[in-house]
Short mmCIF file of C-alpha atoms in Angstrom, two decimals:
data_model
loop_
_atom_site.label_atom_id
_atom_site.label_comp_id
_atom_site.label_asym_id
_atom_site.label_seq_id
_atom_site.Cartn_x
_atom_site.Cartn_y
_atom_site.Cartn_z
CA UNK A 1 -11.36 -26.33 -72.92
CA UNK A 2 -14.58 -25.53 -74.50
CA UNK A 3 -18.07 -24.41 -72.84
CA UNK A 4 -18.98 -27.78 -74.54
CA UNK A 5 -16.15 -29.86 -73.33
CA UNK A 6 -16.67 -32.36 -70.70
CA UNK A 7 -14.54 -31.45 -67.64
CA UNK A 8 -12.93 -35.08 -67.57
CA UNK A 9 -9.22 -33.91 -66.80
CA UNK A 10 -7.69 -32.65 -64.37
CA UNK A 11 -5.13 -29.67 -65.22
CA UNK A 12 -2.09 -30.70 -63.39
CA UNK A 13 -1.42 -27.44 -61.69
CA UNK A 14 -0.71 -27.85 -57.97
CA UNK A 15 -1.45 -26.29 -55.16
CA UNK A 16 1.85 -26.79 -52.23
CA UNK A 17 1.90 -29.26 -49.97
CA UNK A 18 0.05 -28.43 -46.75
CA UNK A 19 0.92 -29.45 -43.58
CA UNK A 20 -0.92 -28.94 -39.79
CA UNK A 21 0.76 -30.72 -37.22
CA UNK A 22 1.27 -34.52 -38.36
CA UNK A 23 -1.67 -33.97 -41.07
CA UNK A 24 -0.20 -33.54 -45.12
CA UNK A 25 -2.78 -32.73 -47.73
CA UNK A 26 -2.23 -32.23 -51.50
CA UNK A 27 -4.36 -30.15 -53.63
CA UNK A 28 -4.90 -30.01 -57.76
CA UNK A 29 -5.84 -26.65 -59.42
CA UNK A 30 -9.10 -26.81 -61.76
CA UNK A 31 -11.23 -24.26 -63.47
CA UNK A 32 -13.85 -21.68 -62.87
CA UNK A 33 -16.89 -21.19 -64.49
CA UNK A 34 -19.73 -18.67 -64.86
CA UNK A 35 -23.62 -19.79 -63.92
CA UNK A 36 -26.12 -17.89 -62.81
CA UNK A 37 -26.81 -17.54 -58.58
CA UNK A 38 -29.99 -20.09 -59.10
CA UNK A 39 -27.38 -22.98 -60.22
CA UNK A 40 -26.17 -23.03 -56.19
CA UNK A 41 -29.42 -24.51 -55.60
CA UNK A 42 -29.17 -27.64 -57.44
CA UNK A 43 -28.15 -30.78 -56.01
CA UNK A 44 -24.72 -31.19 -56.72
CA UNK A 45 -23.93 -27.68 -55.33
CA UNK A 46 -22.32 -29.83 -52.16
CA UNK A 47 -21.76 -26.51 -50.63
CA UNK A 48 -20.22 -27.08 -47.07
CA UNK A 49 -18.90 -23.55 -45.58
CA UNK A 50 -17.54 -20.23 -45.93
CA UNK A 51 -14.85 -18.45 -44.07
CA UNK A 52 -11.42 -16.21 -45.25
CA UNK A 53 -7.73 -17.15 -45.82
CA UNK A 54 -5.09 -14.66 -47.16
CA UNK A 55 -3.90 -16.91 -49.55
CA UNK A 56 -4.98 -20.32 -51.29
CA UNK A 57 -2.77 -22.05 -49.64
CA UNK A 58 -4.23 -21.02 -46.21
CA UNK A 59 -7.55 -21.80 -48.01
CA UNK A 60 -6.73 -25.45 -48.67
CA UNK A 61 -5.45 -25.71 -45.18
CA UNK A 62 -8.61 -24.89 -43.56
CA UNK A 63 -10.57 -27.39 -45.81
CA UNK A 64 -7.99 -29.99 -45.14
CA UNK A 65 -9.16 -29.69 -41.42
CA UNK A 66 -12.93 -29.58 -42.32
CA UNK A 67 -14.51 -32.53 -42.35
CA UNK A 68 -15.22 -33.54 -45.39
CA UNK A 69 -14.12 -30.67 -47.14
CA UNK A 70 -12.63 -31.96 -50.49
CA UNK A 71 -12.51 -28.94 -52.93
CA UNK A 72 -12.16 -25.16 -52.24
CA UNK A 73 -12.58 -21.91 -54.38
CA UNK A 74 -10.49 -18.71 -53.47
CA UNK A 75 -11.19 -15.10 -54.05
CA UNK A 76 -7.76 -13.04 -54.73
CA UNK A 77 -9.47 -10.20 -54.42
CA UNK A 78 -11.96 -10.68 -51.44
CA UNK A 79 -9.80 -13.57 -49.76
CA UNK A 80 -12.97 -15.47 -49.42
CA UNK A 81 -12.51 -19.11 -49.15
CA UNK A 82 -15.40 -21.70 -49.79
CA UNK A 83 -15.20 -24.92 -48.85
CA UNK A 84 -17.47 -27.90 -50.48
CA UNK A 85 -17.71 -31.87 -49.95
CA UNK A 86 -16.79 -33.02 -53.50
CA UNK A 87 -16.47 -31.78 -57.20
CA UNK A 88 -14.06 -30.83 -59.61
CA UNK A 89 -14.23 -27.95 -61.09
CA UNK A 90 -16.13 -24.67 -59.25
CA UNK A 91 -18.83 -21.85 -60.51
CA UNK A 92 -19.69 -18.50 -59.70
CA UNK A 93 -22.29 -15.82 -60.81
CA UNK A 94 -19.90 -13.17 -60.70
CA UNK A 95 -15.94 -12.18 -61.03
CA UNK A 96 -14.76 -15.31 -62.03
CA UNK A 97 -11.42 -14.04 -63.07
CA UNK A 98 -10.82 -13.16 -59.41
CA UNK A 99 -11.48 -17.08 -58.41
CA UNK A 100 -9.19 -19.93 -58.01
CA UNK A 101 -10.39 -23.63 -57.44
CA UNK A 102 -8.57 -26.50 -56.61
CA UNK A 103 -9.46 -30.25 -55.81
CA UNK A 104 -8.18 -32.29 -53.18
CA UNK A 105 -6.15 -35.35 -54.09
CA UNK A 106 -6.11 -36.43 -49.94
CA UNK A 107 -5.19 -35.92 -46.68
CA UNK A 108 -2.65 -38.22 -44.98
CA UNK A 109 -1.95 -38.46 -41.25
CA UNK A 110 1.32 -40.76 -41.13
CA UNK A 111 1.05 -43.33 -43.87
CA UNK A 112 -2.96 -43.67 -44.49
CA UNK A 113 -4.80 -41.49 -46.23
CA UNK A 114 -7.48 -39.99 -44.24
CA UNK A 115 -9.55 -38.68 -46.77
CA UNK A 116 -10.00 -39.46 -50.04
CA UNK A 117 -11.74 -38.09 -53.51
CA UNK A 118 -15.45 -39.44 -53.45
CA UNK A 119 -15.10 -42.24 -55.86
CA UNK A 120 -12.13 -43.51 -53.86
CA UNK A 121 -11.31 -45.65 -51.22
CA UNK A 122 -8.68 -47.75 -49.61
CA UNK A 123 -5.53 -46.73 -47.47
CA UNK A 124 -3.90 -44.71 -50.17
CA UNK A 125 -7.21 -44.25 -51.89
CA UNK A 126 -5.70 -46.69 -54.36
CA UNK A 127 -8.86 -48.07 -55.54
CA UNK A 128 -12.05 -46.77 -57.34
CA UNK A 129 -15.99 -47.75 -57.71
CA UNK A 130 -17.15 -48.43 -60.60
CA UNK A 131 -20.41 -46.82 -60.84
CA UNK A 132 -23.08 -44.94 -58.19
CA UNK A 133 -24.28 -48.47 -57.37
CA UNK A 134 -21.29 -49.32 -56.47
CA UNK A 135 -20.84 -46.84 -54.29
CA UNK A 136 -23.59 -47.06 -52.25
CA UNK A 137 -21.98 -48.65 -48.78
CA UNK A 138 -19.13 -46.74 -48.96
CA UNK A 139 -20.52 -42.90 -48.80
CA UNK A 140 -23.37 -40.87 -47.19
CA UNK A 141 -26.38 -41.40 -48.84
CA UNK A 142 -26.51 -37.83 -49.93
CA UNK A 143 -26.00 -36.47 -54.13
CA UNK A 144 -22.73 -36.23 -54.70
CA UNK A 145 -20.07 -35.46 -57.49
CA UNK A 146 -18.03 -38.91 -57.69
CA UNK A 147 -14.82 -40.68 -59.98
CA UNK A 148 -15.84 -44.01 -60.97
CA UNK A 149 -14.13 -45.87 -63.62
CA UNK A 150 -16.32 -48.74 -65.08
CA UNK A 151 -14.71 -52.03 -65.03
CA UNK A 152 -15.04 -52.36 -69.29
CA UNK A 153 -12.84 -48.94 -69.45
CA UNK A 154 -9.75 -47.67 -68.70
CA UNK A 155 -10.89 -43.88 -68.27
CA UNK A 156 -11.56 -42.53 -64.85
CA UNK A 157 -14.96 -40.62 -65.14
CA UNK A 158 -16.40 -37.80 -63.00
CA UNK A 159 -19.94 -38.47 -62.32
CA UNK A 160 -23.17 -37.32 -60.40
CA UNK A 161 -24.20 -39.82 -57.66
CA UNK A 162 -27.05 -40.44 -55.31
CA UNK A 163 -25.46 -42.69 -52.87
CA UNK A 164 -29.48 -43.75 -51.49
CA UNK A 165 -32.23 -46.00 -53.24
CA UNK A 166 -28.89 -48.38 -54.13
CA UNK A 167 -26.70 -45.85 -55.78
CA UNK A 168 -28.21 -43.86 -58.70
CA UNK A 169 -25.47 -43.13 -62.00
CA UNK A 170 -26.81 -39.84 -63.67
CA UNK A 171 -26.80 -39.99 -67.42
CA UNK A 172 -28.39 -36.93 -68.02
CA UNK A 173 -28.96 -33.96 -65.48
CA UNK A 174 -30.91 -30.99 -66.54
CA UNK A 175 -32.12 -28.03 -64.47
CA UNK A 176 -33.69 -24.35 -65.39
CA UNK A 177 -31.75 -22.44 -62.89
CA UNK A 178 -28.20 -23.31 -64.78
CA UNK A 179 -27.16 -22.06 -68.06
CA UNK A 180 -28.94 -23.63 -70.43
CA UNK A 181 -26.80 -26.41 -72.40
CA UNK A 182 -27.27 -26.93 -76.15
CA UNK A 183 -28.24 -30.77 -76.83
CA UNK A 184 -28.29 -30.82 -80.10
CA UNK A 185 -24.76 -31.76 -80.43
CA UNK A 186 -22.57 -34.24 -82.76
CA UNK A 187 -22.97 -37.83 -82.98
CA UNK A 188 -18.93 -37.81 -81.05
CA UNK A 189 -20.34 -35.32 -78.62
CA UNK A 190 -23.39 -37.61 -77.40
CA UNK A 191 -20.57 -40.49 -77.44
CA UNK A 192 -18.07 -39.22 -75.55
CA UNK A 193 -20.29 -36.65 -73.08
CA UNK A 194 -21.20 -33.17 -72.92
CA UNK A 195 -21.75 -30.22 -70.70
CA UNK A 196 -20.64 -29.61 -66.65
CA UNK A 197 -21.47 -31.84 -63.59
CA UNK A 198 -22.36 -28.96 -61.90
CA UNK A 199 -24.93 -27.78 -64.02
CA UNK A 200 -26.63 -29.25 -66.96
CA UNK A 201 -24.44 -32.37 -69.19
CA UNK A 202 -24.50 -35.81 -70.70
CA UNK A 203 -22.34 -38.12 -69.47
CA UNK A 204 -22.09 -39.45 -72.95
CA UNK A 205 -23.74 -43.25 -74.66
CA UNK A 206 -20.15 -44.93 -74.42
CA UNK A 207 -19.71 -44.17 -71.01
CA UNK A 208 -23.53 -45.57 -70.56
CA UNK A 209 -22.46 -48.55 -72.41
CA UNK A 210 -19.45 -49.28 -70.14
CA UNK A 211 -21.85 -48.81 -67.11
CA UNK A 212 -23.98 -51.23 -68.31
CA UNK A 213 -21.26 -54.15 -68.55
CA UNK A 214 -20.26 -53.70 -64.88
CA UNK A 215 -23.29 -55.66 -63.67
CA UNK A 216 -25.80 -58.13 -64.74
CA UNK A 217 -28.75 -55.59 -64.75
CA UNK A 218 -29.69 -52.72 -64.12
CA UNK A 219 -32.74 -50.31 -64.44
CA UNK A 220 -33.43 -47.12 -66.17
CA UNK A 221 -35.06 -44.40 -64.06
CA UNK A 222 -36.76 -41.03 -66.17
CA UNK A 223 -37.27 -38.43 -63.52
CA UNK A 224 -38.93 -35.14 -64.34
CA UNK A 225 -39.99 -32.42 -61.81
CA UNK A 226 -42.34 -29.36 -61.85
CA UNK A 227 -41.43 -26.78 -58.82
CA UNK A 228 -41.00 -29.87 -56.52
CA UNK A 229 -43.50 -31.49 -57.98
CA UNK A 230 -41.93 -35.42 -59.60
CA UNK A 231 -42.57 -37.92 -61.85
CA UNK A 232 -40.92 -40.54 -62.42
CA UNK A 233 -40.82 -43.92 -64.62
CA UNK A 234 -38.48 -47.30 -64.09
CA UNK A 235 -37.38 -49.61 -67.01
CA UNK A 236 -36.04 -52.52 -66.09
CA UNK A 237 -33.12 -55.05 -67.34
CA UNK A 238 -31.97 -52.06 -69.86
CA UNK A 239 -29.18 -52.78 -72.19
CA UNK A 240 -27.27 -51.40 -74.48
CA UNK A 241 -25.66 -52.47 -77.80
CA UNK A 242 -22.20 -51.12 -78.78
CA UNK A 243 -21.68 -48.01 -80.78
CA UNK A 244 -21.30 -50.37 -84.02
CA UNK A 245 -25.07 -51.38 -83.59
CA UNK A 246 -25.89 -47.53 -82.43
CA UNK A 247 -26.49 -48.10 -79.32
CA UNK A 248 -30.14 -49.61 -79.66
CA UNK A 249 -31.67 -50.44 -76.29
CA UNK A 250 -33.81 -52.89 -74.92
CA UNK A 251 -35.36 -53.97 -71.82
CA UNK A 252 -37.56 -56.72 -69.63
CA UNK A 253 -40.84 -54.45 -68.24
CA UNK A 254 -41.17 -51.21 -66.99
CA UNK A 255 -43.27 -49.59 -63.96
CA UNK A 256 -44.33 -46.44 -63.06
CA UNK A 257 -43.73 -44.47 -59.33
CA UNK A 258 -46.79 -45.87 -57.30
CA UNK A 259 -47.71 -42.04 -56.47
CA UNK A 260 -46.42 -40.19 -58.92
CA UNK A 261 -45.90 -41.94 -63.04
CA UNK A 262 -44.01 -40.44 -65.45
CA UNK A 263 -45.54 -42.45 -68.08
CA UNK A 264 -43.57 -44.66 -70.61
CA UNK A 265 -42.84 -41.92 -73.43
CA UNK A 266 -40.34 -44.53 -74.93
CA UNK A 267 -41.22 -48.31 -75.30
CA UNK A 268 -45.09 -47.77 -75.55
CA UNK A 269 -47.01 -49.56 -78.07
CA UNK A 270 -46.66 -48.64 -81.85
CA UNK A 271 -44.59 -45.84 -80.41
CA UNK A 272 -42.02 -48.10 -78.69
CA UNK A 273 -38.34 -46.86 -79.84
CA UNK A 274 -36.86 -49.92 -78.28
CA UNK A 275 -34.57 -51.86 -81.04
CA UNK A 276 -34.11 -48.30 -82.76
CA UNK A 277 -30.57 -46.68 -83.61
CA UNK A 278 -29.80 -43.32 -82.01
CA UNK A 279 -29.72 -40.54 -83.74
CA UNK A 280 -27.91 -36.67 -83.87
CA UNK A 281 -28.57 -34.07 -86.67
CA UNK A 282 -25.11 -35.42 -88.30
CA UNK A 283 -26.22 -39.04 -88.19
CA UNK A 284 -29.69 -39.38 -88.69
CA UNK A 285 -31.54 -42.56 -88.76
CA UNK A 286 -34.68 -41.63 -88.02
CA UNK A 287 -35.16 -40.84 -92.43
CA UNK A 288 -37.58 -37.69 -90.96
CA UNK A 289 -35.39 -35.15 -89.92
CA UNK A 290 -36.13 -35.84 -86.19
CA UNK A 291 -32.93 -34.62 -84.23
CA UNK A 292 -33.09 -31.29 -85.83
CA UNK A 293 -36.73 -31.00 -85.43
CA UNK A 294 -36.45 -32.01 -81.48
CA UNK A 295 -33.08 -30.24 -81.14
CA UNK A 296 -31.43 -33.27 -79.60
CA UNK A 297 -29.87 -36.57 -80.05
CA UNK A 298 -32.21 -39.52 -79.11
CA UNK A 299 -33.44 -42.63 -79.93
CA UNK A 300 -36.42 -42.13 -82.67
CA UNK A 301 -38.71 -43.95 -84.85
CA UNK A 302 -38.61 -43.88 -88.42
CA UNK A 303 -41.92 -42.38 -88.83
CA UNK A 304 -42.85 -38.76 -88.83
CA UNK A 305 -44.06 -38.51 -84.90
CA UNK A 306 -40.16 -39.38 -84.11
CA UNK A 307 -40.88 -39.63 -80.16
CA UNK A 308 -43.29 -39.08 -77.55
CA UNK A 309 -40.70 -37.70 -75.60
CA UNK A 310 -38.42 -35.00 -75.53
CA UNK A 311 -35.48 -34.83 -72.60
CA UNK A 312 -32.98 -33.24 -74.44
CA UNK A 313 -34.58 -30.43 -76.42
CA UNK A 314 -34.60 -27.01 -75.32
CA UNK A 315 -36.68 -24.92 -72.46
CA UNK A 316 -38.21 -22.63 -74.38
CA UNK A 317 -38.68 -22.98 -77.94
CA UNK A 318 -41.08 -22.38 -80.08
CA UNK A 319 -42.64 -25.03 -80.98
CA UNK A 320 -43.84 -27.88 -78.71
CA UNK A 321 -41.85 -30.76 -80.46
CA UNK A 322 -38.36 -29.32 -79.79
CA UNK A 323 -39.35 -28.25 -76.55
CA UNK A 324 -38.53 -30.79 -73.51
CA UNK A 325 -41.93 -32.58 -73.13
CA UNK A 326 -42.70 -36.25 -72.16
CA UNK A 327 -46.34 -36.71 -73.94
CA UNK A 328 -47.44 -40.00 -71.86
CA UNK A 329 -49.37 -39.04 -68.72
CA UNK A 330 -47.57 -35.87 -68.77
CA UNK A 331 -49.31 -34.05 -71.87
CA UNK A 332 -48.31 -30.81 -73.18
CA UNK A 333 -46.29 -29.81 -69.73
CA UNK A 334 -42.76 -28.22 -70.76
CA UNK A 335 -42.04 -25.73 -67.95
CA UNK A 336 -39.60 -28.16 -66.09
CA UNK A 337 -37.52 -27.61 -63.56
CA UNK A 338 -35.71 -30.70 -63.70
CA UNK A 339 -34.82 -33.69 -65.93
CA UNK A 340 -32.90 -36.47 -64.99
CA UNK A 341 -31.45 -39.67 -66.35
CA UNK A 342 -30.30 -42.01 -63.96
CA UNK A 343 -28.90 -45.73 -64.08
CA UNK A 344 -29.41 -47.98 -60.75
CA UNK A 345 -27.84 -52.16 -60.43
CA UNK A 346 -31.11 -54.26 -59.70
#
């Protein structure tokens, strides 16, 4: 699988059954990648403890008696063994060849499951949320990597969640101290998702799509952050069309945070790019060249100014318009630390 391959599957490589006393847990191997030693302090780290094991299947017994431990990563070499509350797939700034990382699929005690994958629930974790939102009784209202599988589709997804403020979807999830990820991708890559849920993705417009049919309405949330420092910006009722129509949006009002606006960057006035067809540098619609000028896919006008936003173009490029920038109320600020795209059910 690619650097630019959403981690979606699983690889079915297993780690032995477990057992401590009358407790039986199962374990799936995943994958390993490299990020920098600033990506463990973004949200989704989920980081819970570390201790040693001489093998990985010691490892995944110690986790499997950790509460809430529900994915490990071993060192062969160093026979280090960390333990985290949810996730796939695992990272490291260093020696990743040495590392293993496996998932767990549950822990049993007799015939319930104890613990399941966040995402699922039930007595053999036999059934599944269908977004954040939906989520948001069931777990600790904490940021967490999650399985949902929207009720319009019959893929099981692996999401970010914030299971507080009603249960928060992430569409888009950018920050500076990950690798940076390339959004100016394919019109099938902004479809189908892009990127690593533990560092900077896009969970991809048909996944958004299939969100957005599991409730009657639900509201948009920009979020962008300078060294702690947020802004953020709410649109409500927000719909999508299908991928036939281009996935035009629309929506019912918007509202800033009382404290701290964003700005509205994409419905305002002769600006507004509500009603308009996305666009990727092999499918533009804008008729100005706008995705390869910002670097990104996005919704723009058919005019030269394109947007008056810019989540998904690049840190540090040269010029301000491909360079991540939300104009309204936010100026000509670009050094963020954070970007975020979230859905939440109203």
């Amino acid at each position: 699988m690619s650097r630019h391959s959403m981690p979606l599957l699983l690889i079915a490589t297993m780690l032995p059954m477990l057992t401590h006393g009358f407790v039986e847990s199962k374990y799936l191997k995943t994958r390993v990648f490299y990020e920098p030693s600033g990506c463990e302090e973004n949200i989704f780290y989920n980081y819970l403890k570390t201790t040693t094991s001489s093998t990985p299947s010691s490892c995944g017994l110690q986790c499997s008696t950790t509460t809430d431990c529900r994915r490990i990563m071993f060192d062969r070499k160093t026979k280090i063994c960390l333990m985290f509350e949810s996730g796939e797939n695992c990272f490291h700034h260093e020696n990743i060849e040495d590392k293993d990382c496996y998932r767990l699929r549950y822990v049993a005690s007799g015939q319930n499951y104890t613990r399941c994958p966040i995402g699922y629930y039930g007595d053999t974790c036999q059934n599944i949320i269908e977004d954040c939102s939906d989520g948001f009784n069931r777990f600790r209202p904490v940021q967490l990597i999650s399985y949902i599988k929207p009720a319009a589709s019959d893929k099981v997804l692996v999401a970010n969640c914030h299971f507080n403020w009603d249960g928060m979807t992430y569409v888009q999830y950018r920050f500076s101290k990950c690798l940076e990820e390339d959004f100016n991708r394919t019109w099938t890559e902004y479809v189908n998702g892009f990127g690593h849920n533990h560092g900077e993705h896009w969970l991809g417009l048909q996944n958004m799509y299939n969100i957005l049919q599991n409730y009657d309405s639900y509201k948009l949330q920009i979020y962008l952050s300078i060294n702690g420092q947020g802004w953020q910006h709410y649109y409500y009722s927000f719909h999508l069309q299908n991928e036939t129509s281009a996935f035009r949006f629309s929506k019912s009002r918007i509202k800033g945070h009382s404290e701290f606006p964003a700005g509205d960057s994409l419905t305002n006035g002769s600006y507004s790019l509500e009603g308009r067809p996305f666009s990727t540098y092999d499918r533009d619609q804008s008729n100005n060249d706008c995705p390869d000028r910002f670097k990104g896919g996005w919704w723009y006008l058919d005019d030269p100014v394109c947007s008056r936003g810019n989540l998904n173009g690049r840190r540090n490029a040269t010029n301000f318009e491909s360079r991540i920038h939300w104009l309204d109320n936010l100026g000509t600020l670009t050094d963020f630390s954070e970007v975020q795209i979230r859905l939440t059910r109203e």
